[in-house]
Amino acid sequence: MDVKDETRGVRVRPKEEFNFFQDKRVRSGFYQILTAGIVGWLAWYLVSNTAHNLEVRGMATGFGFISSSAGFDTDFKLIDHQPGVGTYGRIFLIGLLNTLLVSFFAIVLSTVLGFFVGVMRLSSNWLVAKVALAYVEIFRNIPLLIQIVFWYIGVFSLLPVVKKSLDLSFGTGNLILNNRGFYFSSPVPGDLFWMTSAAVVISIIGAVVFVGRAKKLQDTTGKQTKVLLPTLAAVIGLPLIVYYLTGQPLEWDVPMLKGFNYVGGISVPPSFLALLVSLSIYHAAHIAESVRAGILSVNRGQHDAGMGIGLKPGKVMRLVIIPQAMPAIVPPLISNWMNTVKNSSLAIAIGYSDVVSLFMQTTLNQVGHAVEIVGMTMAFYMAVSLIISFCLNIYNKRVQLVER
Amino acid sequence: MAIVNTNKTPDRAAPISETSMLGWLRRNMFSSVFNTLLTLSMAYIIYLSVKGILVWGLFDATFVADNRRECYDNSLTGACWAGVIDWLDNIFYGRYPRDEIWRINAGGLLLVLWMLPMWLPRVRGKVLIGATVVVFYPFLAGYMFSGGEMGLFIQIMASGAIASFVIIVANALVGLTKDVGLDTFVLEALGKTKAPDKTQRNLLIVLAVALFVVANLWVSTWALEGVSWTKWGGLFLTLVISGIGIASSLPGGILLALGRRSELPVVRVLSTGFIEVFRSVPLITVLFMATTMFPLFMPEGFVLNKLTQVIIAVILFNACYMAEIVRAGLQAIPKGQFEGAHTIGLGYWGTMGLIVMPQALKHMIPNIVGNLIGLLKDTTLVSIIGLFDLLGMLRSISKDVPWLGLHKEPLIFGAFLFFIICFSMSKYSRHLEVKLSAGEKH
């Protein structure tokens, strides 16, 4: 030991004794190698077993089956498919689109209904609040699968037969409901319809610019401009004028009773309706709870202050409470959307042709290839949830920037 | 000179609009024209639906009939509960042999008695109760439910279960009557309070071992008829799957959560990947994976039965959700706790096991109950891959010849059953949350 060092007041760092078994890096390295080893061994064990089993049973592997033709048809599809011509890849695509279709509409409906019920739960009217509470508790505590099966068997399969179809459009035949599904007229655009579409785009762009100017004006000078009526008039009025000037170039393909079934228009099967209704109701109950929690998380003083500066209750809600509640509402809301997509896989119980029932069940039963098919289906759901959580992250970043 | 009234003005009664029923009604239901309209229309809707439900489900319903035709003869507009009543045994126990149903009931009763002391305020050693339930009960119950040949391992575990059950009941009784722990009570009864601690502990261990030996002798005489898992079903199967699911996914979830928060990159990446994969896919795909891919994973000639496949899938799936609950609980623990534990020289497992986990678990209890509710509801999915759980049984009523086409009533009965179970559990978890957070505020 240097005496000089001590006199100069320089502290000497005590030399750490290197102990192989106590060294942090050695230990962490050891545990990581151990974990990797165990997991690696397990993976190798499973893979080698699988390879051996596939060989013994003479089962083919690889993704070749995707381009071979599928011999079965589905009752509901968004893209064309001919049995015997279309491939299994096409079947995967059909199922995937069907899943996304029903999830999309269920998400829209459940979000609207959920906000409505969530606000109802906070109503000052005792009866309204209790009805909303009963709704939430009943539909949250009954398994979704039971609800789906009930809507399918107990409601949509018991609708009148084709000959006695219900007409929901007061006799015009535009909306037909029976036990084969829901039929509605589809628009068939004529030659000049592009002009109407162009008018819609132009008026929307105009409205956005107008609203942006009005907001800027308010931010800089505090002057408020009436926005709602002019924009609505422009967005609806301009396309309408163009539509009538070009001679109403839009025909409706109305569903017609031909033989034993309705032909024409667009139709969705009862299984779609059952799934849509039950998913919307079930998830609306969950969304209502997060909306309520979000609104309650806003300080009571904000409400009082809003009332204090003379805003009406509706405006207090819209301008003061909701904007502050949104950061608390959105994350659970989006996780609910994710759950809606995942829960749409219960379609298999009622035969709606979603990705699980078409691909993971029917295709798997026909061609085998369990590993590939399960992998593809799971990859699809993972991709959806990755995209949704990516959007959530973007939103969270934006919200954080707005805050101080 | 001022005139001051020194007498206290008598209190006036609160205005009638504040105290009476009418005042309450006016404030909460008829405060404005709009609210009045809203109240009246809501009341009308409630009246219509309640009336409809009561007429269909109660007044016009048929409770006694031999088949669906008789139901229709009795009333066309009412529910046919006779079918559900006829199938009640199946709904609860599946196709379990009718003479052996007592085994399920006994198993359930045992669990209730075992767990009951946890809710009694004067009983001591509650951690012990929880630990023994998790370690021993599944093996005893497993043997009671499936019967057949008893291996040495099962025999030992079942004896352990009986011994610990006796100890726990005795402990609860002593706690309730004398307000002391069983150990103190036994030592006092033997008059050895002056002996050193070590002797006392040895004495207790000797007693426990003696009890275990007696239990083992008794268990070895058991010969229960074997009941194949294919006969299990109904609510019983639902509870078995979700019970095993929740009990096994808790330790799994704790390990995964620790892995995800670990400082070791390899462990963290592996756990995070595992958790995220299973959380982003629907349970039904995991169940399909289990039934189609597990047979390929196993070495040749080794066959897992479907129930085991399903249970493994449920555990894998639920452990990932549990891991996120545990992670949230761990995040609620302040950093000072970790640092304090390090300061007194605890290593990683000491810190986690003795300091962090006990505090975090307390925070997690409401969420764990919530997870249990979710799992119970999700268990209905096993009916899709062909197990006859509660929903599977309910749906097979409509395929039974006398009750052909009876769909609605069984489903409504099942919904009602689930509602009762899940609603009471969620109320309980809410109550726990309030109780536990009340303890936090000093």
Short mmCIF file of N, CA and C in Angstrom, two decimals, chain A residues 24 27-29 31-33 35-36 39 45-47 49-54 56-57 59 120 123-128 131 137-146 149-150 152-155 158 282 286 339 341-343 345-346 348-350 356 360-361 364 370-371 374-375 377-379 381-382 385-386, chain B residues 24 27-31 34-36 38-40 42-43 46 263-267 270 276-286 288-289 292-293 295-301 317 321 349 373 376-378 380-384 390-391 394-395 407-408 411-412 414-416 418-420 422-423 426-427:
data_model
loop_
_atom_site.label_atom_id
_atom_site.label_comp_id
_atom_site.label_asym_id
_atom_site.label_seq_id
_atom_site.Cartn_x
_atom_site.Cartn_y
_atom_site.Cartn_z
N LYS A 24 -21.15 -11.66 -10.18
CA LYS A 24 -22.48 -11.42 -10.73
C LYS A 24 -22.57 -11.82 -12.20
N ARG A 27 -22.54 -15.56 -12.65
CA ARG A 27 -23.83 -16.17 -12.27
C ARG A 27 -24.90 -15.88 -13.31
N SER A 28 -24.98 -14.62 -13.76
CA SER A 28 -26.05 -14.30 -14.70
C SER A 28 -25.83 -15.05 -16.01
N GLY A 29 -24.56 -15.13 -16.42
CA GLY A 29 -24.28 -15.89 -17.63
C GLY A 29 -24.68 -17.34 -17.47
N TYR A 31 -26.94 -18.67 -15.43
CA TYR A 31 -28.40 -18.88 -15.41
C TYR A 31 -29.00 -18.71 -16.80
N GLN A 32 -28.45 -17.76 -17.56
CA GLN A 32 -29.01 -17.56 -18.90
C GLN A 32 -28.72 -18.75 -19.79
N ILE A 33 -27.47 -19.26 -19.68
CA ILE A 33 -27.13 -20.43 -20.50
C ILE A 33 -28.00 -21.61 -20.08
N THR A 35 -31.06 -21.53 -18.75
CA THR A 35 -32.41 -21.36 -19.26
C THR A 35 -32.47 -21.66 -20.75
N ALA A 36 -31.54 -21.03 -21.48
CA ALA A 36 -31.52 -21.25 -22.93
C ALA A 36 -31.36 -22.73 -23.23
N VAL A 39 -34.72 -24.58 -22.46
CA VAL A 39 -35.73 -24.27 -23.48
C VAL A 39 -35.32 -24.88 -24.82
N TYR A 45 -36.48 -31.46 -28.39
CA TYR A 45 -37.19 -32.70 -28.06
C TYR A 45 -38.53 -32.74 -28.78
N LEU A 46 -39.30 -31.62 -28.69
CA LEU A 46 -40.62 -31.58 -29.31
C LEU A 46 -40.51 -31.67 -30.83
N VAL A 47 -39.57 -30.91 -31.38
CA VAL A 47 -39.42 -30.91 -32.84
C VAL A 47 -39.02 -32.29 -33.34
N ASN A 49 -39.51 -35.17 -31.88
CA ASN A 49 -40.65 -36.07 -31.74
C ASN A 49 -41.64 -35.87 -32.87
N THR A 50 -41.92 -34.57 -33.16
CA THR A 50 -42.89 -34.27 -34.21
C THR A 50 -42.40 -34.81 -35.55
N ALA A 51 -41.12 -34.55 -35.86
CA ALA A 51 -40.59 -35.03 -37.13
C ALA A 51 -40.71 -36.55 -37.22
N HIS A 52 -40.35 -37.22 -36.11
CA HIS A 52 -40.42 -38.68 -36.10
C HIS A 52 -41.86 -39.16 -36.31
N ASN A 53 -42.80 -38.53 -35.56
CA ASN A 53 -44.20 -38.94 -35.66
C ASN A 53 -44.74 -38.73 -37.07
N LEU A 54 -44.39 -37.57 -37.66
CA LEU A 54 -44.87 -37.27 -39.01
C LEU A 54 -44.35 -38.34 -39.98
N VAL A 56 -43.36 -41.46 -39.25
CA VAL A 56 -43.97 -42.76 -38.98
C VAL A 56 -45.37 -42.82 -39.59
N ARG A 57 -46.12 -41.72 -39.42
CA ARG A 57 -47.50 -41.73 -39.92
C ARG A 57 -47.58 -41.39 -41.41
N MET A 59 -47.10 -38.56 -42.85
CA MET A 59 -47.79 -37.30 -43.11
C MET A 59 -46.86 -36.32 -43.79
N MET A 120 -75.10 6.19 -19.35
CA MET A 120 -76.35 5.89 -18.65
C MET A 120 -76.10 5.52 -17.19
N SER A 123 -76.03 8.38 -15.00
CA SER A 123 -77.17 9.29 -15.10
C SER A 123 -77.66 9.67 -13.71
N SER A 124 -78.20 10.90 -13.61
CA SER A 124 -78.76 11.32 -12.32
C SER A 124 -80.11 10.65 -12.09
N ASN A 125 -80.67 10.10 -13.16
CA ASN A 125 -81.93 9.38 -13.02
C ASN A 125 -81.66 7.99 -12.45
N TRP A 126 -82.20 7.74 -11.25
CA TRP A 126 -81.88 6.51 -10.53
C TRP A 126 -82.23 5.28 -11.34
N LEU A 127 -83.42 5.29 -11.93
CA LEU A 127 -83.90 4.12 -12.66
C LEU A 127 -83.01 3.82 -13.86
N VAL A 128 -82.65 4.88 -14.59
CA VAL A 128 -81.80 4.71 -15.77
C VAL A 128 -80.45 4.12 -15.36
N VAL A 131 -80.88 0.44 -14.51
CA VAL A 131 -81.07 -0.40 -15.70
C VAL A 131 -79.73 -0.65 -16.37
N GLU A 137 -74.08 -6.01 -15.50
CA GLU A 137 -73.82 -7.18 -14.66
C GLU A 137 -74.32 -8.46 -15.33
N ILE A 138 -75.48 -8.40 -15.96
CA ILE A 138 -76.03 -9.61 -16.58
C ILE A 138 -75.12 -10.07 -17.71
N PHE A 139 -74.79 -9.17 -18.63
CA PHE A 139 -74.08 -9.64 -19.81
C PHE A 139 -72.60 -9.88 -19.58
N ARG A 140 -72.04 -9.28 -18.51
CA ARG A 140 -70.64 -9.58 -18.23
C ARG A 140 -70.47 -10.93 -17.57
N ASN A 141 -71.48 -11.36 -16.84
CA ASN A 141 -71.31 -12.56 -16.02
C ASN A 141 -71.85 -13.83 -16.65
N ILE A 142 -72.30 -13.74 -17.89
CA ILE A 142 -72.72 -14.95 -18.60
C ILE A 142 -71.69 -15.22 -19.68
N PRO A 143 -71.17 -16.46 -19.77
CA PRO A 143 -70.14 -16.74 -20.75
C PRO A 143 -70.58 -16.34 -22.16
N LEU A 144 -69.66 -15.75 -22.90
CA LEU A 144 -69.98 -15.29 -24.25
C LEU A 144 -70.48 -16.43 -25.13
N LEU A 145 -69.89 -17.61 -24.95
CA LEU A 145 -70.27 -18.72 -25.82
C LEU A 145 -71.74 -19.07 -25.64
N ILE A 146 -72.22 -19.05 -24.39
CA ILE A 146 -73.64 -19.33 -24.15
C ILE A 146 -74.49 -18.27 -24.83
N VAL A 149 -74.51 -18.93 -28.65
CA VAL A 149 -75.36 -20.07 -29.01
C VAL A 149 -76.82 -19.71 -28.82
N PHE A 150 -77.12 -18.97 -27.74
CA PHE A 150 -78.51 -18.60 -27.50
C PHE A 150 -79.04 -17.71 -28.61
N TYR A 152 -78.07 -17.56 -31.58
CA TYR A 152 -78.17 -18.30 -32.83
C TYR A 152 -79.36 -19.25 -32.81
N ILE A 153 -79.42 -20.10 -31.78
CA ILE A 153 -80.47 -21.12 -31.75
C ILE A 153 -81.80 -20.53 -31.28
N GLY A 154 -81.70 -19.65 -30.28
CA GLY A 154 -82.92 -19.19 -29.64
C GLY A 154 -83.57 -18.00 -30.33
N VAL A 155 -82.83 -17.30 -31.17
CA VAL A 155 -83.42 -16.11 -31.80
C VAL A 155 -83.38 -16.20 -33.33
N LEU A 158 -85.06 -19.09 -35.14
CA LEU A 158 -86.51 -19.19 -34.95
C LEU A 158 -87.27 -18.12 -35.73
N TYR A 282 -72.02 -8.20 -25.52
CA TYR A 282 -71.07 -8.64 -24.49
C TYR A 282 -69.97 -7.59 -24.29
N HIS A 286 -68.55 -4.55 -21.23
CA HIS A 286 -67.19 -4.29 -20.73
C HIS A 286 -66.77 -2.85 -21.01
N ASN A 339 -59.92 -8.03 -27.79
CA ASN A 339 -60.67 -9.19 -27.33
C ASN A 339 -61.83 -9.50 -28.27
N VAL A 341 -61.86 -9.16 -31.51
CA VAL A 341 -61.30 -9.93 -32.64
C VAL A 341 -61.05 -11.36 -32.20
N LYS A 342 -60.45 -11.52 -31.00
CA LYS A 342 -60.15 -12.87 -30.54
C LYS A 342 -61.43 -13.66 -30.30
N ASN A 343 -62.41 -13.02 -29.67
CA ASN A 343 -63.64 -13.75 -29.34
C ASN A 343 -64.49 -14.07 -30.56
N SER A 345 -63.60 -15.72 -32.76
CA SER A 345 -63.26 -17.10 -33.11
C SER A 345 -64.28 -18.08 -32.56
N LEU A 346 -65.14 -17.64 -31.62
CA LEU A 346 -66.17 -18.54 -31.10
C LEU A 346 -67.22 -18.82 -32.17
N ILE A 348 -67.03 -20.57 -34.48
CA ILE A 348 -66.98 -21.99 -34.82
C ILE A 348 -68.14 -22.76 -34.19
N ALA A 349 -68.64 -22.28 -33.04
CA ALA A 349 -69.72 -23.00 -32.35
C ALA A 349 -71.03 -22.92 -33.12
N ILE A 350 -71.20 -21.88 -33.94
CA ILE A 350 -72.46 -21.75 -34.65
C ILE A 350 -72.27 -21.81 -36.16
N VAL A 356 -60.95 -19.55 -38.02
CA VAL A 356 -60.77 -20.77 -37.22
C VAL A 356 -61.62 -21.90 -37.78
N MET A 360 -58.81 -23.74 -39.52
CA MET A 360 -58.26 -24.58 -38.46
C MET A 360 -59.08 -25.85 -38.28
N GLN A 361 -60.36 -25.82 -38.68
CA GLN A 361 -61.15 -27.02 -38.52
C GLN A 361 -61.31 -27.77 -39.84
N LEU A 364 -57.96 -28.28 -41.81
CA LEU A 364 -57.07 -29.17 -41.06
C LEU A 364 -57.57 -30.61 -41.13
N ALA A 370 -51.13 -30.13 -39.43
CA ALA A 370 -51.57 -29.44 -38.22
C ALA A 370 -50.63 -28.29 -37.85
N VAL A 371 -49.33 -28.56 -37.89
CA VAL A 371 -48.37 -27.55 -37.42
C VAL A 371 -48.48 -26.27 -38.25
N VAL A 374 -52.07 -24.50 -37.73
CA VAL A 374 -52.17 -23.83 -36.43
C VAL A 374 -51.25 -22.60 -36.41
N GLY A 375 -50.05 -22.78 -36.97
CA GLY A 375 -49.10 -21.67 -37.00
C GLY A 375 -49.63 -20.48 -37.78
N THR A 377 -52.78 -19.70 -38.49
CA THR A 377 -53.92 -19.06 -37.84
C THR A 377 -53.46 -18.20 -36.68
N MET A 378 -52.56 -18.77 -35.87
CA MET A 378 -52.06 -17.99 -34.73
C MET A 378 -51.32 -16.75 -35.21
N ALA A 379 -50.55 -16.90 -36.30
CA ALA A 379 -49.81 -15.76 -36.82
C ALA A 379 -50.77 -14.65 -37.23
N TYR A 381 -53.76 -13.95 -35.91
CA TYR A 381 -54.25 -13.24 -34.73
C TYR A 381 -53.15 -12.39 -34.10
N MET A 382 -51.92 -12.93 -34.12
CA MET A 382 -50.82 -12.15 -33.56
C MET A 382 -50.60 -10.88 -34.36
N SER A 385 -53.24 -8.36 -33.42
CA SER A 385 -53.06 -7.70 -32.12
C SER A 385 -51.82 -6.83 -32.11
N LEU A 386 -50.80 -7.21 -32.90
CA LEU A 386 -49.63 -6.34 -33.01
C LEU A 386 -50.01 -5.00 -33.62
N TRP B 24 -87.33 12.03 -2.49
CA TRP B 24 -86.29 11.23 -3.13
C TRP B 24 -86.68 10.91 -4.57
N ARG B 27 -86.34 13.97 -6.75
CA ARG B 27 -84.97 14.33 -7.08
C ARG B 27 -84.32 13.35 -8.06
N ASN B 28 -84.59 12.05 -7.82
CA ASN B 28 -83.84 11.06 -8.57
C ASN B 28 -84.55 10.54 -9.82
N MET B 29 -85.84 10.76 -9.92
CA MET B 29 -86.52 10.19 -11.08
C MET B 29 -87.38 11.19 -11.84
N PHE B 30 -87.85 12.26 -11.18
CA PHE B 30 -88.77 13.16 -11.88
C PHE B 30 -88.30 14.60 -11.77
N SER B 31 -86.97 14.82 -11.93
CA SER B 31 -86.46 16.16 -11.69
C SER B 31 -86.79 17.12 -12.82
N PHE B 34 -87.96 15.92 -19.08
CA PHE B 34 -87.22 14.89 -19.80
C PHE B 34 -86.99 13.66 -18.93
N ASN B 35 -86.57 13.94 -17.67
CA ASN B 35 -86.32 12.82 -16.77
C ASN B 35 -87.59 12.04 -16.48
N THR B 36 -88.71 12.74 -16.35
CA THR B 36 -89.96 12.05 -16.10
C THR B 36 -90.31 11.13 -17.25
N LEU B 38 -88.24 9.85 -19.36
CA LEU B 38 -87.26 8.77 -19.36
C LEU B 38 -87.64 7.70 -18.33
N THR B 39 -87.99 8.17 -17.13
CA THR B 39 -88.36 7.23 -16.07
C THR B 39 -89.56 6.41 -16.47
N LEU B 40 -90.58 7.11 -17.00
CA LEU B 40 -91.80 6.39 -17.33
C LEU B 40 -91.56 5.36 -18.43
N MET B 42 -88.70 3.92 -19.23
CA MET B 42 -87.89 2.84 -18.66
C MET B 42 -88.76 1.89 -17.85
N ALA B 43 -89.62 2.47 -17.01
CA ALA B 43 -90.48 1.65 -16.16
C ALA B 43 -91.36 0.77 -17.02
N ILE B 46 -89.25 -2.06 -18.39
CA ILE B 46 -88.97 -3.04 -17.34
C ILE B 46 -90.22 -3.87 -17.08
N GLU B 263 -33.41 -9.37 -14.88
CA GLU B 263 -32.34 -8.58 -15.47
C GLU B 263 -31.55 -9.37 -16.50
N LEU B 264 -31.84 -10.66 -16.59
CA LEU B 264 -31.09 -11.50 -17.52
C LEU B 264 -31.81 -11.47 -18.87
N PRO B 265 -31.14 -10.94 -19.92
CA PRO B 265 -31.81 -10.73 -21.20
C PRO B 265 -32.43 -12.01 -21.77
N VAL B 266 -31.72 -13.12 -21.70
CA VAL B 266 -32.24 -14.35 -22.31
C VAL B 266 -33.56 -14.75 -21.64
N VAL B 267 -33.55 -14.74 -20.31
CA VAL B 267 -34.76 -15.12 -19.56
C VAL B 267 -35.89 -14.16 -19.89
N LEU B 270 -37.29 -14.66 -23.51
CA LEU B 270 -38.07 -15.89 -23.63
C LEU B 270 -39.41 -15.75 -22.94
N GLU B 276 -46.52 -13.00 -24.63
CA GLU B 276 -47.19 -12.22 -25.68
C GLU B 276 -47.83 -13.11 -26.73
N VAL B 277 -47.16 -14.22 -27.06
CA VAL B 277 -47.75 -15.13 -28.05
C VAL B 277 -49.09 -15.65 -27.56
N PHE B 278 -49.13 -16.16 -26.33
CA PHE B 278 -50.37 -16.76 -25.87
C PHE B 278 -51.44 -15.73 -25.57
N ARG B 279 -51.02 -14.50 -25.25
CA ARG B 279 -52.03 -13.48 -24.98
C ARG B 279 -52.65 -12.91 -26.25
N SER B 280 -51.96 -13.08 -27.37
CA SER B 280 -52.50 -12.45 -28.57
C SER B 280 -53.36 -13.40 -29.39
N VAL B 281 -53.42 -14.67 -29.00
CA VAL B 281 -54.28 -15.58 -29.77
C VAL B 281 -55.48 -15.99 -28.94
N PRO B 282 -56.59 -16.34 -29.59
CA PRO B 282 -57.77 -16.77 -28.85
C PRO B 282 -57.57 -18.15 -28.22
N LEU B 283 -58.28 -18.38 -27.11
CA LEU B 283 -58.16 -19.67 -26.41
C LEU B 283 -58.51 -20.84 -27.31
N ILE B 284 -59.47 -20.63 -28.21
CA ILE B 284 -59.90 -21.78 -29.02
C ILE B 284 -58.78 -22.27 -29.92
N THR B 285 -57.92 -21.34 -30.39
CA THR B 285 -56.80 -21.80 -31.22
C THR B 285 -55.79 -22.59 -30.38
N VAL B 286 -55.64 -22.19 -29.11
CA VAL B 286 -54.73 -22.93 -28.24
C VAL B 286 -55.30 -24.33 -27.97
N PHE B 288 -57.27 -26.01 -30.00
CA PHE B 288 -57.06 -26.78 -31.23
C PHE B 288 -55.61 -27.23 -31.34
N MET B 289 -54.70 -26.34 -30.97
CA MET B 289 -53.30 -26.69 -30.99
C MET B 289 -53.07 -27.90 -30.09
N THR B 292 -54.57 -31.09 -31.72
CA THR B 292 -53.99 -31.57 -32.98
C THR B 292 -52.47 -31.71 -32.92
N MET B 293 -51.80 -30.84 -32.12
CA MET B 293 -50.34 -30.86 -32.16
C MET B 293 -49.70 -31.62 -31.01
N PRO B 295 -50.42 -34.52 -29.75
CA PRO B 295 -50.11 -35.92 -30.09
C PRO B 295 -48.83 -36.04 -30.91
N LEU B 296 -48.52 -35.01 -31.73
CA LEU B 296 -47.30 -35.07 -32.52
C LEU B 296 -46.06 -34.79 -31.67
N PHE B 297 -46.25 -33.99 -30.61
CA PHE B 297 -45.11 -33.63 -29.76
C PHE B 297 -44.62 -34.81 -28.92
N MET B 298 -45.54 -35.71 -28.60
CA MET B 298 -45.20 -36.77 -27.64
C MET B 298 -44.35 -37.84 -28.31
N PRO B 299 -43.49 -38.50 -27.52
CA PRO B 299 -42.74 -39.62 -28.09
C PRO B 299 -43.70 -40.72 -28.55
N GLU B 300 -43.24 -41.50 -29.52
CA GLU B 300 -44.12 -42.50 -30.11
C GLU B 300 -44.68 -43.44 -29.05
N GLY B 301 -45.96 -43.72 -29.15
CA GLY B 301 -46.57 -44.68 -28.24
C GLY B 301 -47.08 -44.07 -26.96
N PHE B 317 -52.34 -21.21 -21.36
CA PHE B 317 -53.02 -19.98 -21.76
C PHE B 317 -53.21 -19.06 -20.55
N TYR B 321 -51.91 -14.94 -18.73
CA TYR B 321 -52.73 -13.85 -18.19
C TYR B 321 -52.40 -13.61 -16.72
N TRP B 349 -33.89 -14.78 -4.63
CA TRP B 349 -35.08 -15.57 -4.24
C TRP B 349 -35.55 -15.18 -2.85
N ILE B 373 -62.92 -15.87 -12.56
CA ILE B 373 -64.23 -15.71 -13.20
C ILE B 373 -64.09 -15.87 -14.71
N LEU B 376 -63.45 -19.46 -15.64
CA LEU B 376 -64.67 -20.26 -15.50
C LEU B 376 -65.56 -20.08 -16.72
N LYS B 377 -65.67 -18.82 -17.17
CA LYS B 377 -66.50 -18.56 -18.35
C LYS B 377 -65.85 -19.15 -19.60
N ASP B 378 -64.51 -19.03 -19.67
CA ASP B 378 -63.81 -19.53 -20.86
C ASP B 378 -63.85 -21.04 -20.96
N THR B 380 -66.19 -22.92 -20.92
CA THR B 380 -67.26 -23.39 -21.81
C THR B 380 -66.74 -23.74 -23.19
N LEU B 381 -65.56 -23.18 -23.56
CA LEU B 381 -65.03 -23.43 -24.90
C LEU B 381 -64.65 -24.89 -25.13
N VAL B 382 -64.40 -25.62 -24.03
CA VAL B 382 -63.99 -27.01 -24.25
C VAL B 382 -65.12 -27.83 -24.86
N SER B 383 -66.36 -27.31 -24.78
CA SER B 383 -67.46 -28.04 -25.41
C SER B 383 -67.30 -28.04 -26.93
N ILE B 384 -66.59 -27.04 -27.46
CA ILE B 384 -66.41 -26.97 -28.91
C ILE B 384 -65.53 -28.13 -29.40
N LEU B 390 -70.29 -28.24 -18.73
CA LEU B 390 -71.65 -27.76 -18.47
C LEU B 390 -72.38 -27.42 -19.77
N LEU B 391 -71.73 -26.63 -20.63
CA LEU B 391 -72.40 -26.23 -21.87
C LEU B 391 -72.62 -27.43 -22.78
N LEU B 394 -75.61 -29.18 -21.53
CA LEU B 394 -76.84 -28.43 -21.80
C LEU B 394 -77.25 -28.58 -23.26
N ARG B 395 -76.23 -28.59 -24.15
CA ARG B 395 -76.57 -28.68 -25.56
C ARG B 395 -76.99 -30.08 -25.96
N HIS B 407 -83.89 -26.31 -26.88
CA HIS B 407 -82.63 -25.57 -26.87
C HIS B 407 -82.61 -24.46 -25.82
N LYS B 408 -83.68 -23.68 -25.84
CA LYS B 408 -83.66 -22.41 -25.10
C LYS B 408 -83.55 -22.61 -23.60
N LEU B 411 -80.17 -23.60 -22.14
CA LEU B 411 -79.19 -22.51 -22.24
C LEU B 411 -79.48 -21.43 -21.21
N ILE B 412 -80.77 -21.13 -21.03
CA ILE B 412 -81.11 -20.09 -20.05
C ILE B 412 -80.76 -20.56 -18.64
N GLY B 414 -78.37 -22.63 -17.90
CA GLY B 414 -76.91 -22.55 -17.79
C GLY B 414 -76.45 -21.11 -17.57
N ALA B 415 -77.08 -20.19 -18.33
CA ALA B 415 -76.72 -18.78 -18.18
C ALA B 415 -76.99 -18.33 -16.75
N PHE B 416 -78.13 -18.76 -16.21
CA PHE B 416 -78.51 -18.39 -14.85
C PHE B 416 -77.48 -18.92 -13.84
N PHE B 418 -74.31 -19.79 -14.37
CA PHE B 418 -73.06 -19.05 -14.50
C PHE B 418 -73.19 -17.67 -13.89
N PHE B 419 -74.35 -17.04 -14.12
CA PHE B 419 -74.53 -15.70 -13.59
C PHE B 419 -74.41 -15.70 -12.07
N ILE B 420 -75.09 -16.68 -11.43
CA ILE B 420 -75.05 -16.76 -9.96
C ILE B 420 -73.60 -16.90 -9.49
N CYS B 422 -70.65 -16.40 -11.15
CA CYS B 422 -69.72 -15.32 -11.50
C CYS B 422 -70.07 -14.02 -10.80
N PHE B 423 -71.36 -13.74 -10.70
CA PHE B 423 -71.77 -12.48 -10.07
C PHE B 423 -71.37 -12.46 -8.60
N SER B 426 -67.70 -11.97 -8.33
CA SER B 426 -67.22 -10.62 -8.63
C SER B 426 -67.59 -9.66 -7.51
N LYS B 427 -68.76 -9.88 -6.90
CA LYS B 427 -69.12 -9.04 -5.74
C LYS B 427 -68.11 -9.27 -4.62
#
